[in-house]
Coordinates of C-alpha atoms in Angstrom, one line a residue:
I247 CA -17.6 -3.8 36.7
L248 CA -17.7 -2.4 40.3
R249 CA -14.9 -0.6 42.0
D250 CA -14.4 -2.9 45.0
G251 CA -16.6 -5.9 44.6
P252 CA -20.4 -6.4 44.8
E253 CA -20.6 -4.6 48.2
S254 CA -19.5 -1.2 46.8
R255 CA -22.2 -0.9 44.1
V256 CA -20.1 1.9 42.5
P257 CA -19.5 1.2 38.8
M258 CA -16.1 1.9 37.4
R259 CA -15.9 4.8 34.9
F260 CA -14.2 4.2 31.5
L261 CA -12.3 6.6 29.3
S262 CA -10.8 5.6 25.9
F263 CA -8.3 7.4 23.7
G264 CA -7.5 6.1 20.3
T265 CA -7.8 6.2 16.5
S266 CA -10.6 5.4 14.1
Q267 CA -10.5 1.9 15.6
T268 CA -11.7 3.1 18.9
W269 CA -13.9 5.7 17.4
G270 CA -15.8 2.9 15.7
A271 CA -15.2 3.5 12.0
G272 CA -17.1 1.1 9.7
L273 CA -19.7 0.3 12.3
E274 CA -23.4 0.9 11.6
N275 CA -24.0 2.1 15.1
R276 CA -20.7 3.0 16.7
E277 CA -22.3 4.4 19.9
L278 CA -23.6 0.9 20.7
E279 CA -21.1 -1.4 18.9
A280 CA -17.7 0.3 19.5
Y281 CA -15.7 -1.4 22.3
P282 CA -15.6 1.6 24.7
F283 CA -19.5 1.4 24.9
L284 CA -19.4 -2.3 25.2
L285 CA -17.1 -1.8 28.3
D286 CA -19.6 0.8 29.6
P287 CA -22.6 2.4 27.9
Y288 CA -21.7 5.7 29.6
A289 CA -18.0 5.6 28.7
R290 CA -16.3 8.6 27.4
N291 CA -14.9 7.9 23.9
A292 CA -12.2 10.5 23.3
A293 CA -10.9 8.9 20.1
I294 CA -10.1 11.0 17.1
R295 CA -10.2 9.7 13.5
A296 CA -7.1 10.1 11.3
T297 CA -5.0 11.0 14.3
G298 CA -2.3 9.2 16.3
P299 CA -1.3 9.8 19.9
E300 CA 0.3 13.2 19.1
Y301 CA -2.7 15.4 19.6
P302 CA -4.0 13.8 22.9
S303 CA -0.5 13.6 24.3
M304 CA 0.1 17.3 23.8
C305 CA -3.4 18.5 24.4
L306 CA -4.9 16.3 27.0
N307 CA -6.3 19.3 29.0
S308 CA -7.9 20.9 25.9
L309 CA -9.3 17.5 24.7
M310 CA -10.9 16.5 28.0
D311 CA -12.4 20.0 28.5
S312 CA -13.5 20.5 24.9
N313 CA -17.2 20.2 25.9
G314 CA -16.8 21.9 29.3
V315 CA -14.6 21.2 32.3
D316 CA -14.5 17.4 32.9
N317 CA -13.5 16.6 36.4
T318 CA -14.8 13.1 36.3
I319 CA -12.5 10.6 38.0
Y320 CA -12.0 7.8 35.4
D321 CA -11.1 4.4 36.8
V322 CA -10.1 2.7 33.6
V323 CA -8.3 4.5 30.8
T324 CA -7.5 2.6 27.5
L325 CA -5.0 3.8 25.0
E326 CA -5.3 2.4 21.4
F327 CA -2.4 3.5 19.3
F328 CA -0.7 0.7 17.4
P329 CA 1.4 0.8 15.3
T330 CA 2.4 4.1 16.7
N331 CA 5.0 6.7 17.4
P332 CA 6.2 5.5 20.9
Y333 CA 7.5 9.0 21.8
Y334 CA 4.0 10.5 21.8
L335 CA 2.4 7.4 23.3
R336 CA 4.8 7.6 26.2
G337 CA 4.0 11.3 26.7
L338 CA 0.3 10.5 26.7
A339 CA 0.6 7.6 29.1
R340 CA 2.6 9.9 31.5
R341 CA 0.0 12.7 31.4
V342 CA -2.9 10.2 31.9
R343 CA -1.1 8.8 34.9
E344 CA -0.5 12.4 36.3
R345 CA -4.2 13.2 35.8
Y346 CA -5.7 9.9 37.1
P347 CA -3.2 8.6 39.7
D348 CA -5.2 5.5 40.7
A349 CA -6.6 4.5 37.3
I350 CA -6.1 1.1 35.7
I351 CA -4.3 2.0 32.4
V352 CA -4.6 -0.5 29.5
L353 CA -2.5 0.0 26.4
Y354 CA -4.0 -1.8 23.3
R355 CA -1.6 -3.7 21.1
I356 CA -3.0 -5.3 18.0
W357 CA -1.5 -6.6 14.7
T358 CA -4.0 -6.0 12.0
P359 CA -3.9 -7.8 8.6
R360 CA -3.0 -4.4 7.1
E361 CA 0.5 -4.9 8.6
M362 CA 1.1 -8.1 6.6
I363 CA 3.6 -8.4 3.8
V364 CA 2.7 -10.7 0.9
A365 CA 5.4 -11.8 -1.5
G366 CA 7.5 -8.7 -0.6
E367 CA 4.6 -6.2 -1.1
S368 CA 2.1 -4.7 1.3
I369 CA -1.1 -6.8 1.4
F370 CA -3.0 -4.0 -0.4
Q371 CA -0.4 -3.7 -3.2
F372 CA -0.5 -7.4 -3.6
M373 CA -4.3 -7.6 -3.8
N374 CA -4.5 -4.6 -6.2
K375 CA -1.8 -6.0 -8.6
H376 CA -2.6 -9.7 -8.6
L377 CA -6.0 -10.4 -7.1
H378 CA -8.2 -7.5 -8.2
E379 CA -9.0 -6.8 -4.5
N380 CA -10.8 -10.1 -4.2
A381 CA -10.7 -11.3 -0.5
E382 CA -11.7 -14.8 -1.4
E383 CA -8.7 -15.1 -3.8
L384 CA -6.4 -13.8 -1.0
Q385 CA -7.6 -16.5 1.3
T386 CA -6.9 -19.1 -1.3
F387 CA -3.4 -17.7 -1.9
M388 CA -2.7 -17.8 1.8
D389 CA -3.9 -21.4 2.1
E390 CA -1.5 -22.4 -0.7
H391 CA 1.4 -20.1 -0.2
G392 CA 1.4 -19.2 3.5
Q393 CA 5.2 -19.1 3.7
A394 CA 5.2 -16.0 1.4
V395 CA 3.2 -14.0 4.0
Y396 CA 4.8 -12.5 7.0
W397 CA 4.3 -9.6 9.5
N398 CA 5.9 -6.2 9.0
P399 CA 9.3 -6.6 10.8
S400 CA 8.8 -3.3 12.7
L401 CA 5.9 -4.7 14.7
M402 CA 7.9 -6.7 17.2
P403 CA 10.2 -3.9 18.4
M404 CA 7.3 -1.6 18.5
S405 CA 5.3 -4.1 20.6
E406 CA 8.2 -4.3 23.0
E407 CA 8.2 -0.5 23.4
V408 CA 4.5 -0.5 24.2
Q409 CA 5.2 -3.0 27.0
E410 CA 7.9 -0.7 28.3
I411 CA 5.6 2.2 28.4
A412 CA 3.0 0.2 30.2
N413 CA 5.5 -0.9 32.8
E414 CA 6.7 2.7 33.3
V415 CA 3.1 4.0 34.2
G416 CA 2.1 0.8 36.1
G417 CA -0.3 -0.2 33.4
F418 CA -1.2 -3.3 31.4
V419 CA -1.1 -4.3 27.8
F420 CA -4.0 -5.9 26.0
D421 CA -3.2 -8.1 23.0
L422 CA -5.8 -9.1 20.5
K423 CA -4.2 -12.5 20.1
M424 CA -2.8 -13.0 16.6
A425 CA -0.6 -16.0 15.5
L426 CA 3.0 -15.1 14.8
Q427 CA 2.6 -16.9 11.4
A428 CA 0.8 -14.3 9.5
S429 CA -1.1 -16.6 7.1
K430 CA -2.5 -18.5 10.1
A431 CA -3.5 -15.3 11.8
Y432 CA -5.4 -14.2 8.7
Q433 CA -7.2 -17.5 8.4
K434 CA -8.3 -17.5 12.1
R435 CA -9.0 -13.8 12.7
S436 CA -9.9 -12.2 9.4
D437 CA -13.6 -11.9 10.5
W438 CA -12.4 -9.6 13.3
F439 CA -11.7 -6.9 10.7
G440 CA -13.5 -5.1 7.9
A441 CA -13.5 -7.1 4.7
T442 CA -12.5 -4.1 2.6
D443 CA -9.8 -2.4 4.6
M444 CA -8.5 -5.3 6.8
H445 CA -7.8 -2.8 9.5
H446 CA -10.9 -1.4 11.3
L447 CA -12.5 -3.8 13.7
S448 CA -15.8 -5.6 12.8
V449 CA -18.5 -6.0 15.4
K450 CA -17.0 -9.3 16.3
G451 CA -13.6 -7.6 16.7
H452 CA -15.0 -4.9 19.0
I453 CA -16.6 -7.6 21.1
A454 CA -13.3 -9.5 21.4
V455 CA -11.5 -6.3 22.5
A456 CA -14.1 -5.4 25.1
Q457 CA -14.0 -8.9 26.5
G458 CA -10.2 -8.8 26.7
I459 CA -10.0 -5.4 28.4
K460 CA -12.7 -6.5 30.9
R461 CA -10.7 -9.5 31.8
I462 CA -7.6 -7.4 32.4
V463 CA -9.5 -5.1 34.7
K464 CA -11.0 -7.9 36.7
E465 CA -7.6 -9.6 37.1
S466 CA -6.2 -6.3 38.3
L467 CA -8.9 -5.9 40.8
A468 CA -8.3 -9.4 42.1
L469 CA -4.6 -8.6 42.6
K470 CA -5.1 -5.2 44.2
S471 CA -8.2 -3.6 45.6
Y472 CA -9.2 -0.3 44.0
P473 CA -9.7 2.7 46.2
L474 CA -13.3 3.7 47.0
E475 CA -12.2 7.3 46.7
P476 CA -9.7 7.5 43.8
R477 CA -7.7 10.7 43.4
L478 CA -7.9 13.3 40.6
G479 CA -4.5 14.8 39.7
T480 CA -3.6 17.6 37.4
Y481 CA -2.7 18.3 33.7
G482 CA 0.6 19.7 34.8
A483 CA 1.2 23.2 33.3
G484 CA -1.7 22.8 31.0
D485 CA -2.2 23.4 27.3
D486 CA -4.3 25.4 24.9
C487 CA -5.2 23.6 21.6
T488 CA -7.5 24.2 18.8
N489 CA -8.7 21.2 16.7
W490 CA -10.9 21.7 13.6
F491 CA -11.5 17.9 13.4
L492 CA -13.3 18.2 16.8
D493 CA -14.9 21.7 16.3
P494 CA -15.2 23.6 13.1
S495 CA -15.9 26.8 15.1
A496 CA -12.6 26.5 16.9
Y497 CA -11.7 29.9 18.3
N498 CA -8.0 30.3 18.6
A499 CA -7.2 31.4 15.0
K500 CA -8.2 34.7 13.7
Y501 CA -8.0 35.5 10.0
T502 CA -9.4 37.8 7.3
D503 CA -7.3 36.4 4.5
P504 CA -9.6 35.1 1.7
N505 CA -7.0 32.4 1.0
V506 CA -7.8 30.9 4.5
Q507 CA -11.0 28.9 4.9
I508 CA -12.5 26.3 7.2
N509 CA -13.8 23.6 4.8
P510 CA -15.1 20.0 5.2
M511 CA -12.5 17.4 4.2
Y512 CA -14.8 14.3 4.2
S513 CA -18.0 13.1 5.8
D514 CA -18.6 9.6 7.2
V515 CA -21.8 8.3 8.8
G516 CA -22.9 11.9 9.7
N517 CA -19.4 12.8 11.1
T518 CA -17.9 15.6 9.0
K519 CA -14.2 16.4 9.5
F520 CA -13.2 20.0 8.9
T521 CA -9.7 21.5 8.5
L522 CA -8.3 25.0 8.1
E523 CA -7.3 25.1 4.4
I524 CA -4.6 27.4 3.1
G525 CA -5.0 28.2 -0.7
Q526 CA -2.2 28.1 -3.3
G527 CA -1.1 31.7 -2.8
G528 CA -0.4 31.1 0.9
G529 CA -2.1 33.0 3.8
E530 CA -1.9 34.3 7.4
I531 CA -3.6 33.5 10.6
V532 CA -3.3 35.1 14.1
V533 CA -2.9 32.8 17.1
T534 CA -3.2 34.0 20.7
N535 CA -1.0 32.8 23.5
K536 CA -3.3 33.3 26.5
F537 CA -0.7 32.2 29.1
E538 CA 1.4 34.7 31.1
G539 CA 4.7 33.2 29.8
D540 CA 6.2 31.8 26.7
R541 CA 4.8 28.6 25.2
F542 CA 5.8 26.4 22.3
L543 CA 3.7 26.2 19.1
L544 CA 3.1 23.1 17.1
L545 CA 0.8 22.5 14.1
S546 CA -1.0 19.3 13.1
Y547 CA -1.5 19.0 9.4
M548 CA -2.7 16.5 6.9
T549 CA -0.4 14.2 5.0
I550 CA -0.8 11.0 2.9
L551 CA 0.7 7.7 3.7
G552 CA 1.0 6.4 0.1
L553 CA 1.8 7.5 -3.4
P554 CA 1.4 10.1 -4.7
N555 CA 1.3 12.6 -1.9
D556 CA -1.0 15.3 -3.2
Y557 CA -0.4 17.8 -0.4
P558 CA 2.1 20.7 -0.8
N559 CA 5.2 21.4 1.1
A560 CA 4.9 24.5 3.3
V561 CA 7.2 27.1 4.8
V562 CA 5.7 28.5 8.0
T563 CA 6.9 31.8 9.4
L564 CA 6.0 32.7 12.9
T565 CA 6.2 36.4 14.0
T566 CA 5.7 36.7 17.7
S567 CA 4.0 39.5 19.7
I568 CA 7.5 40.9 20.5
G569 CA 8.7 40.7 16.9
S570 CA 10.8 37.5 17.1
V571 CA 10.7 35.4 13.9
Y572 CA 10.9 31.6 13.5
E573 CA 10.7 29.7 10.3
A574 CA 9.9 26.0 9.9
E575 CA 9.4 23.8 6.8
L576 CA 6.6 21.3 6.9
N577 CA 7.5 18.8 4.2
Q578 CA 5.3 16.0 2.8
E579 CA 7.0 12.6 2.4
D580 CA 6.2 9.8 0.0
F581 CA 5.5 6.4 1.5
K582 CA 5.2 3.2 -0.5
Q583 CA 2.1 1.8 1.2
P584 CA -1.7 2.0 0.9
T585 CA -3.1 5.5 0.6
I586 CA -4.2 6.8 4.0
H587 CA -4.9 10.4 4.9
I588 CA -3.6 11.0 8.4
S589 CA -2.4 14.0 10.4
T590 CA 1.2 14.6 11.4
V591 CA 2.9 17.2 13.6
G592 CA 5.4 20.0 12.9
K593 CA 7.3 22.1 15.5
I594 CA 7.1 25.8 14.7
G595 CA 8.7 27.8 17.6
V596 CA 8.2 29.7 20.8
I597 CA 5.3 32.1 21.0
T598 CA 5.1 35.0 23.4
P599 CA 2.0 36.1 25.3
G600 CA -0.6 37.9 23.1
D601 CA -1.2 37.7 19.4
N602 CA 1.3 35.9 17.1
I603 CA 1.2 35.9 13.3
I604 CA 1.6 32.6 11.4
R605 CA 2.3 32.9 7.6
F606 CA 2.0 29.9 5.2
D607 CA 3.9 29.8 1.9
F608 CA 4.5 26.9 -0.4
I609 CA 7.6 25.5 -2.1
G610 CA 8.0 22.9 -4.8
P611 CA 5.5 21.9 -7.5
Q612 CA 1.9 22.8 -7.2
K613 CA -0.2 20.0 -5.7
K614 CA -3.8 18.9 -6.2
L615 CA -4.9 19.4 -2.6
P616 CA -4.7 22.5 -0.4
F617 CA -2.5 22.6 2.7
R618 CA -4.8 21.5 5.5
V619 CA -4.2 22.4 9.1
V620 CA -5.9 20.1 11.6
A621 CA -4.9 21.6 14.9
I622 CA -2.9 24.3 16.7
E623 CA -1.1 23.1 19.8
I624 CA 0.2 25.6 22.4
V625 CA 2.2 23.6 25.1
P626 CA 4.7 24.3 27.8
V627 CA 8.2 24.9 26.3
E628 CA 9.8 22.3 28.6
S629 CA 7.4 19.6 27.3
V630 CA 8.6 19.8 23.8
E631 CA 11.6 17.5 24.7
I632 CA 9.1 14.7 25.1
Y633 CA 7.9 15.2 21.5
D634 CA 11.3 15.7 20.0
V635 CA 11.2 12.9 17.3

């Protein structure tokens, strides 16, 4: 796709944020088959697995410059976070618009089979209990009892919020068309998703997404010409974030405590995810605020959507460089749905310039898994309102 028609000969540059969907989980060759690369072989795919919009919304500056300063002016930015936390998605959309004032922003909204309710249970629970995870039997059940299958009721209001966010930033919404009657949607579109998890896109699904986004971009260009010299904005007051998912050698956490270790969590198709693990006895790390003024500290840590939740509850004590003390509880919750490991965010407190000590201790029963810190986020104090959920 060219910026201003065939005469310009300047190709549009694509940037994609998202989850494991956008990253290309389940594909044999994600760097060829994932939809960002179907949009543009040279696209920047900034998706992070097991992560929602929280991290990129708070840490856009750090994420974009994670491999060196990236001053590329991206013309099309896609945001794939659905179902999602709309507070963080709104914050991300605002920051993207601030950084890329002229970009075509496309928010991705898709209802996957994983969001279906079958006879009052999640589709996974139903398959495990009654169908022994047999996809063919599920199809037969839907053919015969389609009225017992419906979408999660939360999807519709969440879909409306995504549209509101797109309107606010002058963006567009891409829908991967799914029938409102869930059983019909499954019958028509099940081959767009992985056969085992019914969530991650298949090769056919990625092709459908790429075609839909290209159509939106072309329609936008037909309505309004795109500037030949688009502007590059700012990241606002900036951020300083450390993410062990992205880089196991992440620098902004010093520790000598033997109870604190960087360890691999899992490996998939050559992509190993690391976290900072805190052992059962608790432990300490030192985090540096490099800015001249106070900043707010948040932590991303692993949790489980499903039962049982095998991660421990933590009490985090922050002692700042001037001796102020903050304490926050990072509690794990139980969710009655398929078991999914995902990161969540906890607010800790204000950190002052220089070295600040973070102490982790655990409350409640001992759990099977260690406490896993995914990222440390140091953001402007005033921005925390956006993330106050």
